[in-house]
Protein backbone atom coordinates (compact mmCIF):
# COMPACT_ATOMS: atom_id res chain seq x y z
CA UNK A 1 0.00 0.00 0.00
CA UNK A 2 1.39 3.40 -0.97
CA UNK A 3 1.56 5.92 1.86
CA UNK A 4 0.77 9.50 0.83
CA UNK A 5 2.35 12.47 2.56
CA UNK A 6 -0.18 15.22 3.30
CA UNK A 7 0.27 18.84 4.39
CA UNK A 8 -2.62 20.34 6.35
CA UNK A 9 -2.71 24.14 6.85
CA UNK A 10 -5.42 25.53 9.14
CA UNK A 11 -5.31 28.70 11.24
CA UNK A 12 -7.63 27.34 13.93
CA UNK A 13 -6.47 24.48 16.16
CA UNK A 14 -9.87 22.73 16.20
CA UNK A 15 -10.19 22.19 12.41
CA UNK A 16 -6.51 21.30 12.31
CA UNK A 17 -6.86 18.62 14.98
CA UNK A 18 -10.16 17.36 13.58
CA UNK A 19 -8.83 16.90 10.05
CA UNK A 20 -5.64 15.28 11.30
CA UNK A 21 -7.81 12.80 13.20
CA UNK A 22 -9.89 12.08 10.10
CA UNK A 23 -6.72 11.27 8.19
CA UNK A 24 -5.17 9.25 10.99
CA UNK A 25 -4.88 5.93 9.20
CA UNK A 26 -2.19 3.86 7.55
CA UNK A 27 -2.68 5.45 4.13
CA UNK A 28 -1.42 8.92 5.08
CA UNK A 29 1.33 10.73 6.94
CA UNK A 30 -0.06 14.15 7.92
CA UNK A 31 1.97 17.23 8.89
CA UNK A 32 -0.14 20.09 10.28
CA UNK A 33 0.69 23.81 10.24
CA UNK A 34 -0.99 26.95 11.53
CA UNK A 35 0.25 29.31 8.81
CA UNK A 36 1.81 29.58 5.38
CA UNK A 37 5.35 30.33 6.54
CA UNK A 38 5.65 27.16 8.62
CA UNK A 39 4.28 25.02 5.78
CA UNK A 40 6.63 26.60 3.24
CA UNK A 41 9.66 26.07 5.49
CA UNK A 42 8.70 22.41 5.86
CA UNK A 43 8.45 21.94 2.08
CA UNK A 44 11.71 23.76 1.40
CA UNK A 45 13.57 21.62 3.96
CA UNK A 46 12.00 18.20 3.36
CA UNK A 47 10.52 18.39 -0.13
CA UNK A 48 7.00 18.42 -1.47
CA UNK A 49 4.14 16.29 -0.17
CA UNK A 50 1.78 14.33 -2.36
CA UNK A 51 -1.18 16.61 -1.55
CA UNK A 52 -2.07 19.71 0.48
CA UNK A 53 -5.25 20.50 2.41
CA UNK A 54 -5.81 24.16 3.25
CA UNK A 55 -8.62 25.52 5.40
CA UNK A 56 -10.19 28.85 4.48
CA UNK A 57 -12.68 28.76 7.33
CA UNK A 58 -11.05 31.03 9.92
CA UNK A 59 -8.58 33.20 7.98
CA UNK A 60 -9.22 32.90 4.26
CA UNK A 61 -6.46 35.35 3.28
CA UNK A 62 -3.87 33.31 5.18
CA UNK A 63 -5.06 30.08 3.55
CA UNK A 64 -4.95 31.56 0.07
CA UNK A 65 -1.46 32.90 0.73
CA UNK A 66 -0.36 29.44 1.82
CA UNK A 67 -1.78 27.96 -1.39
CA UNK A 68 -0.07 30.56 -3.58
CA UNK A 69 3.32 30.11 -1.93
CA UNK A 70 3.20 26.32 -1.85
CA UNK A 71 2.12 26.06 -5.50
CA UNK A 72 4.98 28.36 -6.49
CA UNK A 73 7.63 26.01 -5.13
CA UNK A 74 6.30 22.50 -5.65
CA UNK A 75 3.94 20.70 -8.00
CA UNK A 76 1.17 19.10 -5.95
CA UNK A 77 -2.63 18.87 -5.92
CA UNK A 78 -4.39 21.10 -3.40
CA UNK A 79 -7.84 20.88 -1.80
CA UNK A 80 -9.47 23.80 0.01
CA UNK A 81 -11.84 23.43 2.95
CA UNK A 82 -14.40 26.22 3.02
CA UNK A 83 -17.50 27.35 4.90
CA UNK A 84 -20.65 27.25 2.70
CA UNK A 85 -21.39 30.96 3.19
CA UNK A 86 -17.96 31.87 1.75
CA UNK A 87 -18.35 29.93 -1.50
CA UNK A 88 -19.62 32.83 -3.68
CA UNK A 89 -16.90 35.18 -2.45
CA UNK A 90 -13.94 32.80 -2.72
CA UNK A 91 -14.82 30.49 -5.61
CA UNK A 92 -12.75 32.41 -8.16
CA UNK A 93 -9.62 32.44 -6.02
CA UNK A 94 -9.99 28.76 -5.18
CA UNK A 95 -10.12 27.95 -8.89
CA UNK A 96 -6.89 29.89 -9.46
CA UNK A 97 -4.87 28.40 -6.61
CA UNK A 98 -6.41 24.97 -5.94
CA UNK A 99 -7.57 21.78 -7.61
CA UNK A 100 -10.73 21.00 -5.63
CA UNK A 101 -12.65 21.96 -2.49
CA UNK A 102 -14.89 20.47 0.19
CA UNK A 103 -17.52 22.31 2.23
CA UNK A 104 -17.46 22.32 6.02
CA UNK A 105 -18.53 20.35 8.01
CA UNK A 106 -16.26 17.88 6.27
CA UNK A 107 -17.58 14.40 5.59
CA UNK A 108 -14.63 11.98 5.90
CA UNK A 109 -15.84 9.74 3.08
CA UNK A 110 -16.19 12.71 0.70
CA UNK A 111 -12.82 14.20 1.64
CA UNK A 112 -10.98 10.93 1.11
CA UNK A 113 -12.76 10.30 -2.19
CA UNK A 114 -11.65 13.69 -3.51
CA UNK A 115 -8.13 13.15 -2.23
CA UNK A 116 -7.86 9.75 -3.89
CA UNK A 117 -9.09 11.18 -7.21
CA UNK A 118 -6.30 13.76 -7.18
CA UNK A 119 -3.66 11.34 -5.93
CA UNK A 120 -4.59 8.89 -8.70
CA UNK A 121 -3.57 11.50 -11.29
CA UNK A 122 -0.02 11.83 -10.03
CA UNK A 123 1.60 9.04 -12.09
CA UNK A 124 0.22 10.63 -15.26
CA UNK A 125 0.78 14.33 -14.64
CA UNK A 126 3.51 14.41 -12.05
CA UNK A 127 6.64 12.63 -10.92
CA UNK A 128 8.36 10.80 -8.11
CA UNK A 129 8.67 13.61 -5.60
CA UNK A 130 11.67 12.01 -3.90
CA UNK A 131 13.67 11.66 -7.08
CA UNK A 132 17.01 13.41 -7.54
CA UNK A 133 18.72 13.00 -10.92
CA UNK A 134 22.45 13.67 -11.31
CA UNK A 135 24.44 14.64 -14.39
CA UNK A 136 28.07 15.78 -14.70
CA UNK A 137 27.39 19.45 -13.95
CA UNK A 138 23.67 19.40 -13.20
CA UNK A 139 21.40 17.96 -10.52
CA UNK A 140 17.62 17.97 -10.90
CA UNK A 141 15.92 17.82 -7.49
CA UNK A 142 12.25 17.07 -8.17
CA UNK A 143 11.42 16.91 -4.46
CA UNK A 144 12.25 20.62 -4.08
CA UNK A 145 11.49 21.79 -7.62
CA UNK A 146 14.99 23.08 -8.25
CA UNK A 147 18.13 22.69 -10.36
CA UNK A 148 21.62 22.67 -8.86
CA UNK A 149 24.28 23.96 -11.24
CA UNK A 150 27.85 24.84 -10.23
CA UNK A 151 26.78 25.12 -6.61
CA UNK A 152 23.89 27.46 -7.40
CA UNK A 153 20.23 26.60 -6.82
CA UNK A 154 17.70 27.60 -9.50
CA UNK A 155 13.99 27.27 -8.84
CA UNK A 156 11.79 25.64 -11.48
CA UNK A 157 8.04 26.00 -11.70
CA UNK A 158 5.60 23.08 -11.41
CA UNK A 159 5.06 23.22 -15.18
CA UNK A 160 8.80 23.14 -15.88
CA UNK A 161 9.23 20.23 -13.47
CA UNK A 162 6.45 18.34 -15.24
CA UNK A 163 8.03 18.89 -18.65
CA UNK A 164 11.42 17.75 -17.37
CA UNK A 165 9.99 14.64 -15.83
CA UNK A 166 8.23 13.52 -19.00
CA UNK A 167 11.32 14.16 -21.12
CA UNK A 168 13.54 12.23 -18.68
CA UNK A 169 11.18 9.28 -18.50
CA UNK A 170 11.31 8.95 -22.27
CA UNK A 171 14.98 9.86 -22.84
CA UNK A 172 16.57 9.71 -25.31
CA UNK A 173 13.40 9.19 -27.36
CA UNK A 174 11.50 12.10 -28.84
CA UNK A 175 8.34 13.18 -27.03
CA UNK A 176 5.76 14.64 -29.38
CA UNK A 177 4.37 18.12 -28.75
CA UNK A 178 0.82 16.84 -28.30
CA UNK A 179 1.97 14.30 -25.72
CA UNK A 180 3.63 17.03 -23.66
CA UNK A 181 0.58 19.26 -23.96
CA UNK A 182 -1.86 16.55 -22.91
CA UNK A 183 0.25 15.42 -19.95
CA UNK A 184 1.31 18.77 -18.49
CA UNK A 185 -1.83 20.76 -19.31
CA UNK A 186 -4.31 17.92 -18.84
CA UNK A 187 -7.12 20.18 -17.57
CA UNK A 188 -7.47 22.39 -20.64
CA UNK A 189 -6.64 23.12 -24.28
CA UNK A 190 -3.26 24.82 -24.72
CA UNK A 191 -1.61 25.89 -27.97
CA UNK A 192 1.87 24.77 -29.02
CA UNK A 193 3.04 28.38 -28.66
CA UNK A 194 2.57 27.99 -24.90
CA UNK A 195 4.72 24.88 -24.92
CA UNK A 196 7.45 26.72 -26.84
CA UNK A 197 7.42 29.58 -24.32
CA UNK A 198 7.81 27.21 -21.38
CA UNK A 199 10.57 25.26 -23.12
CA UNK A 200 12.38 28.53 -23.81
CA UNK A 201 12.21 29.48 -20.12
CA UNK A 202 13.30 26.02 -19.03
CA UNK A 203 16.29 26.07 -21.34
CA UNK A 204 17.23 29.47 -19.95
CA UNK A 205 17.58 27.85 -16.53
CA UNK A 206 18.99 24.51 -17.66
CA UNK A 207 21.43 25.28 -20.45
CA UNK A 208 24.73 27.17 -20.31
CA UNK A 209 23.95 28.34 -23.86
CA UNK A 210 20.18 28.11 -24.58
CA UNK A 211 20.83 28.70 -28.30
CA UNK A 212 23.04 25.60 -28.43
CA UNK A 213 21.29 23.27 -25.98
CA UNK A 214 23.00 20.22 -24.55
CA UNK A 215 20.13 18.71 -22.57
CA UNK A 216 16.86 19.51 -24.34
CA UNK A 217 16.94 19.19 -28.12
CA UNK A 218 14.19 20.27 -30.50
CA UNK A 219 13.12 17.79 -33.16
CA UNK A 220 11.60 20.19 -35.63
CA UNK A 221 7.97 19.59 -36.43
CA UNK A 222 7.69 16.70 -33.96
CA UNK A 223 8.65 17.53 -30.39
CA UNK A 224 11.54 17.49 -27.91
CA UNK A 225 13.96 14.98 -26.43
CA UNK A 226 16.33 14.90 -23.45
CA UNK A 227 19.67 14.07 -25.00
CA UNK A 228 21.93 13.37 -21.99
CA UNK A 229 21.86 10.27 -19.80
CA UNK A 230 22.06 10.70 -16.01
CA UNK A 231 25.01 9.40 -14.03
mmCIF file of C-alpha atoms in Angstrom, residues 70-207:
data_model
loop_
_atom_site.group_PDB
_atom_site.id
_atom_site.type_symbol
_atom_site.label_atom_id
_atom_site.label_comp_id
_atom_site.label_asym_id
_atom_site.label_seq_id
_atom_site.Cartn_x
_atom_site.Cartn_y
_atom_site.Cartn_z
ATOM 1 C CA UNK A 70 3.202 26.324 -1.851
ATOM 2 C CA UNK A 71 2.119 26.061 -5.497
ATOM 3 C CA UNK A 72 4.976 28.364 -6.491
ATOM 4 C CA UNK A 73 7.627 26.010 -5.132
ATOM 5 C CA UNK A 74 6.297 22.497 -5.653
ATOM 6 C CA UNK A 75 3.943 20.696 -8.000
ATOM 7 C CA UNK A 76 1.171 19.097 -5.947
ATOM 8 C CA UNK A 77 -2.627 18.865 -5.916
ATOM 9 C CA UNK A 78 -4.394 21.096 -3.403
ATOM 10 C CA UNK A 79 -7.843 20.877 -1.799
ATOM 11 C CA UNK A 80 -9.470 23.799 0.014
ATOM 12 C CA UNK A 81 -11.842 23.432 2.953
ATOM 13 C CA UNK A 82 -14.404 26.223 3.023
ATOM 14 C CA UNK A 83 -17.505 27.354 4.904
ATOM 15 C CA UNK A 84 -20.653 27.253 2.703
ATOM 16 C CA UNK A 85 -21.393 30.958 3.188
ATOM 17 C CA UNK A 86 -17.960 31.871 1.745
ATOM 18 C CA UNK A 87 -18.349 29.934 -1.496
ATOM 19 C CA UNK A 88 -19.623 32.829 -3.679
ATOM 20 C CA UNK A 89 -16.895 35.179 -2.447
ATOM 21 C CA UNK A 90 -13.937 32.802 -2.721
ATOM 22 C CA UNK A 91 -14.820 30.492 -5.612
ATOM 23 C CA UNK A 92 -12.751 32.414 -8.165
ATOM 24 C CA UNK A 93 -9.618 32.442 -6.017
ATOM 25 C CA UNK A 94 -9.988 28.764 -5.184
ATOM 26 C CA UNK A 95 -10.119 27.951 -8.892
ATOM 27 C CA UNK A 96 -6.887 29.893 -9.461
ATOM 28 C CA UNK A 97 -4.867 28.399 -6.607
ATOM 29 C CA UNK A 98 -6.411 24.974 -5.942
ATOM 30 C CA UNK A 99 -7.569 21.783 -7.610
ATOM 31 C CA UNK A 100 -10.731 21.000 -5.627
ATOM 32 C CA UNK A 101 -12.652 21.957 -2.487
ATOM 33 C CA UNK A 102 -14.888 20.466 0.193
ATOM 34 C CA UNK A 103 -17.515 22.315 2.227
ATOM 35 C CA UNK A 104 -17.459 22.315 6.019
ATOM 36 C CA UNK A 105 -18.528 20.354 8.014
ATOM 37 C CA UNK A 106 -16.259 17.880 6.266
ATOM 38 C CA UNK A 107 -17.579 14.396 5.586
ATOM 39 C CA UNK A 108 -14.633 11.980 5.903
ATOM 40 C CA UNK A 109 -15.836 9.745 3.080
ATOM 41 C CA UNK A 110 -16.189 12.711 0.701
ATOM 42 C CA UNK A 111 -12.818 14.199 1.638
ATOM 43 C CA UNK A 112 -10.977 10.928 1.114
ATOM 44 C CA UNK A 113 -12.765 10.300 -2.190
ATOM 45 C CA UNK A 114 -11.648 13.693 -3.511
ATOM 46 C CA UNK A 115 -8.128 13.146 -2.226
ATOM 47 C CA UNK A 116 -7.864 9.754 -3.893
ATOM 48 C CA UNK A 117 -9.091 11.178 -7.207
ATOM 49 C CA UNK A 118 -6.304 13.756 -7.179
ATOM 50 C CA UNK A 119 -3.661 11.344 -5.933
ATOM 51 C CA UNK A 120 -4.588 8.891 -8.700
ATOM 52 C CA UNK A 121 -3.571 11.499 -11.295
ATOM 53 C CA UNK A 122 -0.017 11.827 -10.029
ATOM 54 C CA UNK A 123 1.602 9.036 -12.085
ATOM 55 C CA UNK A 124 0.223 10.626 -15.258
ATOM 56 C CA UNK A 125 0.782 14.325 -14.639
ATOM 57 C CA UNK A 126 3.510 14.414 -12.048
ATOM 58 C CA UNK A 127 6.638 12.627 -10.923
ATOM 59 C CA UNK A 128 8.358 10.796 -8.114
ATOM 60 C CA UNK A 129 8.674 13.613 -5.595
ATOM 61 C CA UNK A 130 11.671 12.008 -3.897
ATOM 62 C CA UNK A 131 13.674 11.656 -7.085
ATOM 63 C CA UNK A 132 17.010 13.413 -7.542
ATOM 64 C CA UNK A 133 18.723 12.998 -10.916
ATOM 65 C CA UNK A 134 22.452 13.665 -11.310
ATOM 66 C CA UNK A 135 24.436 14.638 -14.389
ATOM 67 C CA UNK A 136 28.065 15.776 -14.697
ATOM 68 C CA UNK A 137 27.392 19.446 -13.952
ATOM 69 C CA UNK A 138 23.672 19.397 -13.196
ATOM 70 C CA UNK A 139 21.403 17.965 -10.517
ATOM 71 C CA UNK A 140 17.615 17.971 -10.898
ATOM 72 C CA UNK A 141 15.922 17.823 -7.493
ATOM 73 C CA UNK A 142 12.254 17.075 -8.166
ATOM 74 C CA UNK A 143 11.420 16.912 -4.459
ATOM 75 C CA UNK A 144 12.249 20.616 -4.081
ATOM 76 C CA UNK A 145 11.489 21.787 -7.623
ATOM 77 C CA UNK A 146 14.992 23.081 -8.252
ATOM 78 C CA UNK A 147 18.127 22.688 -10.358
ATOM 79 C CA UNK A 148 21.618 22.671 -8.863
ATOM 80 C CA UNK A 149 24.280 23.956 -11.243
ATOM 81 C CA UNK A 150 27.851 24.841 -10.228
ATOM 82 C CA UNK A 151 26.780 25.117 -6.609
ATOM 83 C CA UNK A 152 23.885 27.455 -7.396
ATOM 84 C CA UNK A 153 20.232 26.603 -6.816
ATOM 85 C CA UNK A 154 17.699 27.598 -9.503
ATOM 86 C CA UNK A 155 13.987 27.273 -8.840
ATOM 87 C CA UNK A 156 11.793 25.641 -11.483
ATOM 88 C CA UNK A 157 8.036 26.001 -11.700
ATOM 89 C CA UNK A 158 5.595 23.082 -11.414
ATOM 90 C CA UNK A 159 5.061 23.220 -15.182
ATOM 91 C CA UNK A 160 8.795 23.144 -15.881
ATOM 92 C CA UNK A 161 9.231 20.233 -13.474
ATOM 93 C CA UNK A 162 6.454 18.335 -15.244
ATOM 94 C CA UNK A 163 8.030 18.887 -18.653
ATOM 95 C CA UNK A 164 11.421 17.754 -17.373
ATOM 96 C CA UNK A 165 9.985 14.639 -15.829
ATOM 97 C CA UNK A 166 8.235 13.518 -19.004
ATOM 98 C CA UNK A 167 11.325 14.156 -21.125
ATOM 99 C CA UNK A 168 13.541 12.229 -18.685
ATOM 100 C CA UNK A 169 11.179 9.278 -18.498
ATOM 101 C CA UNK A 170 11.309 8.949 -22.272
ATOM 102 C CA UNK A 171 14.980 9.860 -22.836
ATOM 103 C CA UNK A 172 16.569 9.710 -25.308
ATOM 104 C CA UNK A 173 13.403 9.190 -27.360
ATOM 105 C CA UNK A 174 11.497 12.102 -28.844
ATOM 106 C CA UNK A 175 8.338 13.179 -27.027
ATOM 107 C CA UNK A 176 5.759 14.637 -29.381
ATOM 108 C CA UNK A 177 4.367 18.116 -28.749
ATOM 109 C CA UNK A 178 0.823 16.838 -28.298
ATOM 110 C CA UNK A 179 1.966 14.299 -25.715
ATOM 111 C CA UNK A 180 3.634 17.025 -23.662
ATOM 112 C CA UNK A 181 0.578 19.264 -23.958
ATOM 113 C CA UNK A 182 -1.861 16.555 -22.908
ATOM 114 C CA UNK A 183 0.249 15.420 -19.947
ATOM 115 C CA UNK A 184 1.311 18.770 -18.491
ATOM 116 C CA UNK A 185 -1.834 20.756 -19.314
ATOM 117 C CA UNK A 186 -4.314 17.925 -18.839
ATOM 118 C CA UNK A 187 -7.115 20.184 -17.571
ATOM 119 C CA UNK A 188 -7.472 22.391 -20.640
ATOM 120 C CA UNK A 189 -6.638 23.118 -24.277
ATOM 121 C CA UNK A 190 -3.262 24.818 -24.722
ATOM 122 C CA UNK A 191 -1.610 25.890 -27.969
ATOM 123 C CA UNK A 192 1.873 24.769 -29.016
ATOM 124 C CA UNK A 193 3.036 28.385 -28.656
ATOM 125 C CA UNK A 194 2.565 27.995 -24.897
ATOM 126 C CA UNK A 195 4.724 24.876 -24.924
ATOM 127 C CA UNK A 196 7.452 26.721 -26.839
ATOM 128 C CA UNK A 197 7.418 29.584 -24.318
ATOM 129 C CA UNK A 198 7.807 27.206 -21.377
ATOM 130 C CA UNK A 199 10.571 25.259 -23.120
ATOM 131 C CA UNK A 200 12.380 28.534 -23.812
ATOM 132 C CA UNK A 201 12.211 29.484 -20.120
ATOM 133 C CA UNK A 202 13.297 26.015 -19.032
ATOM 134 C CA UNK A 203 16.292 26.069 -21.342
ATOM 135 C CA UNK A 204 17.228 29.472 -19.954
ATOM 136 C CA UNK A 205 17.579 27.850 -16.531
ATOM 137 C CA UNK A 206 18.993 24.509 -17.659
ATOM 138 C CA UNK A 207 21.430 25.282 -20.448
#
